[in-house]
Amino acid sequence: WKVLDTITFQVEISDSTSPHNIYINIRNSGSYAYSNLFMFVTTTFPNGKTSKDTVECILADQQHWLGSGLGDLWDHQILYRRQVRFPLLGRYAFTYEQAQRSGQKAFIEDLPGIRDVGIRIEKHN
């Protein structure tokens, strides 16, 4: 995942009263060099307003990858927001930017091993 590549997901929200959980989905290969992934997540509301968060996704502990694995691929579902009530009905955009750092480097140009990222929104039970 290159530092200049952004990924945007458009989501239509039709329920502003029920709480929802928002998950960040990540798939990495075993060759990914880090135990975490830092991302900027920008939420654009239907009225055009935005909010931006810095999110750390923990992908491994000291011994092994977390999540579920098959072969050399690992799937992670990271809880980003719990029990969110969307304030407006309509189309939201969630934009992900790679924000990984290492030592004195201001950014890491490329993150080989991050295969896919996604979003999942479900009603909270």
PDB file of C-alpha atoms in Angstrom:
ATOM      1  CA  TRP A   1       0.000   0.000   0.000  1.00  0.00           C
ATOM      2  CA  LYS A   2       1.692   3.179  -1.194  1.00  0.00           C
ATOM      3  CA  VAL A   3       1.589   6.287   0.980  1.00  0.00           C
ATOM      4  CA  LEU A   4      -0.084   8.359  -1.772  1.00  0.00           C
ATOM      5  CA  ASP A   5      -2.833   5.792  -2.438  1.00  0.00           C
ATOM      6  CA  THR A   6      -6.126   6.550  -0.706  1.00  0.00           C
ATOM      7  CA  ILE A   7      -9.057   4.168  -0.592  1.00  0.00           C
ATOM      8  CA  THR A   8     -12.623   5.468  -0.276  1.00  0.00           C
ATOM      9  CA  PHE A   9     -15.761   3.528   0.590  1.00  0.00           C
ATOM     10  CA  GLN A  10     -19.184   5.071  -0.033  1.00  0.00           C
ATOM     11  CA  VAL A  11     -21.866   3.871   2.392  1.00  0.00           C
ATOM     12  CA  GLU A  12     -25.565   4.710   2.292  1.00  0.00           C
ATOM     13  CA  ILE A  13     -26.990   5.141   5.813  1.00  0.00           C
ATOM     14  CA  SER A  14     -30.767   4.804   6.131  1.00  0.00           C
ATOM     15  CA  ASP A  15     -31.055   4.461   9.936  1.00  0.00           C
ATOM     16  CA  SER A  16     -30.069   7.331  12.216  1.00  0.00           C
ATOM     17  CA  THR A  17     -31.622   5.955  15.416  1.00  0.00           C
ATOM     18  CA  SER A  18     -29.981   2.531  15.901  1.00  0.00           C
ATOM     19  CA  PRO A  19     -26.399   2.235  17.157  1.00  0.00           C
ATOM     20  CA  HIS A  20     -23.882   0.728  14.724  1.00  0.00           C
ATOM     21  CA  ASN A  21     -20.397  -0.748  15.029  1.00  0.00           C
ATOM     22  CA  ILE A  22     -17.830   0.202  12.388  1.00  0.00           C
ATOM     23  CA  TYR A  23     -14.979  -2.192  11.625  1.00  0.00           C
ATOM     24  CA  ILE A  24     -11.819  -1.778   9.575  1.00  0.00           C
ATOM     25  CA  ASN A  25     -10.992  -4.966   7.681  1.00  0.00           C
ATOM     26  CA  ILE A  26      -7.365  -5.685   6.802  1.00  0.00           C
ATOM     27  CA  ARG A  27      -5.784  -8.589   4.930  1.00  0.00           C
ATOM     28  CA  ASN A  28      -2.016  -8.979   5.088  1.00  0.00           C
ATOM     29  CA  SER A  29       0.489 -11.554   3.951  1.00  0.00           C
ATOM     30  CA  GLY A  30       2.941 -13.164   6.347  1.00  0.00           C
ATOM     31  CA  SER A  31       5.702 -11.089   4.753  1.00  0.00           C
ATOM     32  CA  TYR A  32       4.280  -7.815   6.119  1.00  0.00           C
ATOM     33  CA  ALA A  33       7.163  -6.273   8.076  1.00  0.00           C
ATOM     34  CA  TYR A  34       5.247  -4.699  10.979  1.00  0.00           C
ATOM     35  CA  SER A  35       2.982  -5.883  13.793  1.00  0.00           C
ATOM     36  CA  ASN A  36       0.637  -2.918  13.342  1.00  0.00           C
ATOM     37  CA  LEU A  37      -0.743  -0.545  10.734  1.00  0.00           C
ATOM     38  CA  PHE A  38      -1.341   3.168  11.257  1.00  0.00           C
ATOM     39  CA  MET A  39      -4.032   4.775   9.121  1.00  0.00           C
ATOM     40  CA  PHE A  40      -5.751   8.115   8.771  1.00  0.00           C
ATOM     41  CA  VAL A  41      -9.515   7.630   8.483  1.00  0.00           C
ATOM     42  CA  THR A  42     -11.495  10.584   7.142  1.00  0.00           C
ATOM     43  CA  THR A  43     -15.271  10.457   7.432  1.00  0.00           C
ATOM     44  CA  THR A  44     -17.216  12.707   5.072  1.00  0.00           C
ATOM     45  CA  PHE A  45     -20.806  13.269   6.170  1.00  0.00           C
ATOM     46  CA  PRO A  46     -23.746  13.713   3.756  1.00  0.00           C
ATOM     47  CA  ASN A  47     -23.629  17.486   4.381  1.00  0.00           C
ATOM     48  CA  GLY A  48     -19.953  17.655   3.329  1.00  0.00           C
ATOM     49  CA  LYS A  49     -18.442  18.095   6.800  1.00  0.00           C
ATOM     50  CA  THR A  50     -15.464  15.882   7.627  1.00  0.00           C
ATOM     51  CA  SER A  51     -13.720  14.386  10.625  1.00  0.00           C
ATOM     52  CA  LYS A  52     -10.282  12.751  10.607  1.00  0.00           C
ATOM     53  CA  ASP A  53      -8.874  10.141  12.995  1.00  0.00           C
ATOM     54  CA  THR A  54      -5.517   8.447  13.378  1.00  0.00           C
ATOM     55  CA  VAL A  55      -6.056   4.726  13.945  1.00  0.00           C
ATOM     56  CA  GLU A  56      -3.576   2.061  15.002  1.00  0.00           C
ATOM     57  CA  CYS A  57      -4.569  -1.447  13.940  1.00  0.00           C
ATOM     58  CA  ILE A  58      -2.764  -4.177  15.905  1.00  0.00           C
ATOM     59  CA  LEU A  59      -2.114  -7.121  13.569  1.00  0.00           C
ATOM     60  CA  ALA A  60       0.290  -9.282  15.594  1.00  0.00           C
ATOM     61  CA  ASP A  61       1.613  -9.870  19.073  1.00  0.00           C
ATOM     62  CA  GLN A  62       5.213 -10.838  19.858  1.00  0.00           C
ATOM     63  CA  GLN A  63       4.733 -14.454  18.749  1.00  0.00           C
ATOM     64  CA  HIS A  64       2.237 -14.565  15.881  1.00  0.00           C
ATOM     65  CA  TRP A  65      -0.301 -12.852  13.663  1.00  0.00           C
ATOM     66  CA  LEU A  66      -3.709 -12.137  15.160  1.00  0.00           C
ATOM     67  CA  GLY A  67      -6.946 -12.554  13.235  1.00  0.00           C
ATOM     68  CA  SER A  68      -7.736 -15.594  11.131  1.00  0.00           C
ATOM     69  CA  GLY A  69      -5.259 -17.077   8.708  1.00  0.00           C
ATOM     70  CA  LEU A  70      -5.297 -19.314   5.683  1.00  0.00           C
ATOM     71  CA  GLY A  71      -1.957 -20.142   4.139  1.00  0.00           C
ATOM     72  CA  ASP A  72       0.100 -16.958   4.037  1.00  0.00           C
ATOM     73  CA  LEU A  73      -2.878 -14.554   4.346  1.00  0.00           C
ATOM     74  CA  TRP A  74      -4.296 -13.115   7.558  1.00  0.00           C
ATOM     75  CA  ASP A  75      -7.679 -11.397   7.947  1.00  0.00           C
ATOM     76  CA  HIS A  76      -8.290  -8.876  10.716  1.00  0.00           C
ATOM     77  CA  GLN A  77     -11.491  -7.129  11.736  1.00  0.00           C
ATOM     78  CA  ILE A  78     -10.584  -4.128  13.884  1.00  0.00           C
ATOM     79  CA  LEU A  79     -13.330  -2.360  15.838  1.00  0.00           C
ATOM     80  CA  TYR A  80     -13.019   1.296  14.827  1.00  0.00           C
ATOM     81  CA  ARG A  81     -16.174   2.790  16.388  1.00  0.00           C
ATOM     82  CA  ARG A  82     -18.643   1.151  18.799  1.00  0.00           C
ATOM     83  CA  GLN A  83     -22.326   2.052  19.065  1.00  0.00           C
ATOM     84  CA  VAL A  84     -22.236   4.955  16.610  1.00  0.00           C
ATOM     85  CA  ARG A  85     -25.497   6.703  15.877  1.00  0.00           C
ATOM     86  CA  PHE A  86     -25.165   8.351  12.495  1.00  0.00           C
ATOM     87  CA  PRO A  87     -26.476  11.923  12.863  1.00  0.00           C
ATOM     88  CA  LEU A  88     -27.646  12.257   9.247  1.00  0.00           C
ATOM     89  CA  LEU A  89     -29.286  10.004   6.701  1.00  0.00           C
ATOM     90  CA  GLY A  90     -27.571   9.683   3.345  1.00  0.00           C
ATOM     91  CA  ARG A  91     -24.218   8.849   1.802  1.00  0.00           C
ATOM     92  CA  TYR A  92     -21.108   8.776   3.965  1.00  0.00           C
ATOM     93  CA  ALA A  93     -17.585   8.373   2.616  1.00  0.00           C
ATOM     94  CA  PHE A  94     -14.826   6.693   4.615  1.00  0.00           C
ATOM     95  CA  THR A  95     -11.360   7.398   3.211  1.00  0.00           C
ATOM     96  CA  TYR A  96      -8.309   5.436   4.353  1.00  0.00           C
ATOM     97  CA  GLU A  97      -4.745   6.729   4.044  1.00  0.00           C
ATOM     98  CA  GLN A  98      -1.655   4.742   4.953  1.00  0.00           C
ATOM     99  CA  ALA A  99       0.136   6.522   7.826  1.00  0.00           C
ATOM    100  CA  GLN A 100       2.841   4.051   8.884  1.00  0.00           C
ATOM    101  CA  ARG A 101       6.038   5.478  10.393  1.00  0.00           C
ATOM    102  CA  SER A 102       9.337   3.869  11.365  1.00  0.00           C
ATOM    103  CA  GLY A 103      12.066   5.438  13.480  1.00  0.00           C
ATOM    104  CA  GLN A 104      12.979   8.873  12.129  1.00  0.00           C
ATOM    105  CA  LYS A 105      11.141   8.383   8.817  1.00  0.00           C
ATOM    106  CA  ALA A 106       8.265  10.822   8.363  1.00  0.00           C
ATOM    107  CA  PHE A 107       6.463   8.190   6.289  1.00  0.00           C
ATOM    108  CA  ILE A 108       7.007   4.805   4.690  1.00  0.00           C
ATOM    109  CA  GLU A 109       6.643   5.000   0.916  1.00  0.00           C
ATOM    110  CA  ASP A 110       5.269   1.495   0.363  1.00  0.00           C
ATOM    111  CA  LEU A 111       3.880  -1.253   2.594  1.00  0.00           C
ATOM    112  CA  PRO A 112       4.256  -4.544   0.751  1.00  0.00           C
ATOM    113  CA  GLY A 113       2.218  -7.239   2.417  1.00  0.00           C
ATOM    114  CA  ILE A 114      -0.980  -5.229   2.936  1.00  0.00           C
ATOM    115  CA  ARG A 115      -3.230  -6.962   0.421  1.00  0.00           C
ATOM    116  CA  ASP A 116      -6.683  -5.501   1.079  1.00  0.00           C
ATOM    117  CA  VAL A 117      -8.477  -3.053   3.334  1.00  0.00           C
ATOM    118  CA  GLY A 118     -12.210  -2.692   3.761  1.00  0.00           C
ATOM    119  CA  ILE A 119     -15.035  -1.512   5.959  1.00  0.00           C
ATOM    120  CA  ARG A 120     -17.910  -3.264   7.684  1.00  0.00           C
ATOM    121  CA  ILE A 121     -20.839  -1.494   9.330  1.00  0.00           C
ATOM    122  CA  GLU A 122     -23.354  -3.497  11.332  1.00  0.00           C
ATOM    123  CA  LYS A 123     -26.158  -2.719  13.753  1.00  0.00           C
ATOM    124  CA  HIS A 124     -25.042  -3.082  17.351  1.00  0.00           C
ATOM    125  CA  ASN A 125     -26.987  -5.757  19.253  1.00  0.00           C
TER     126      ASN A 125
END
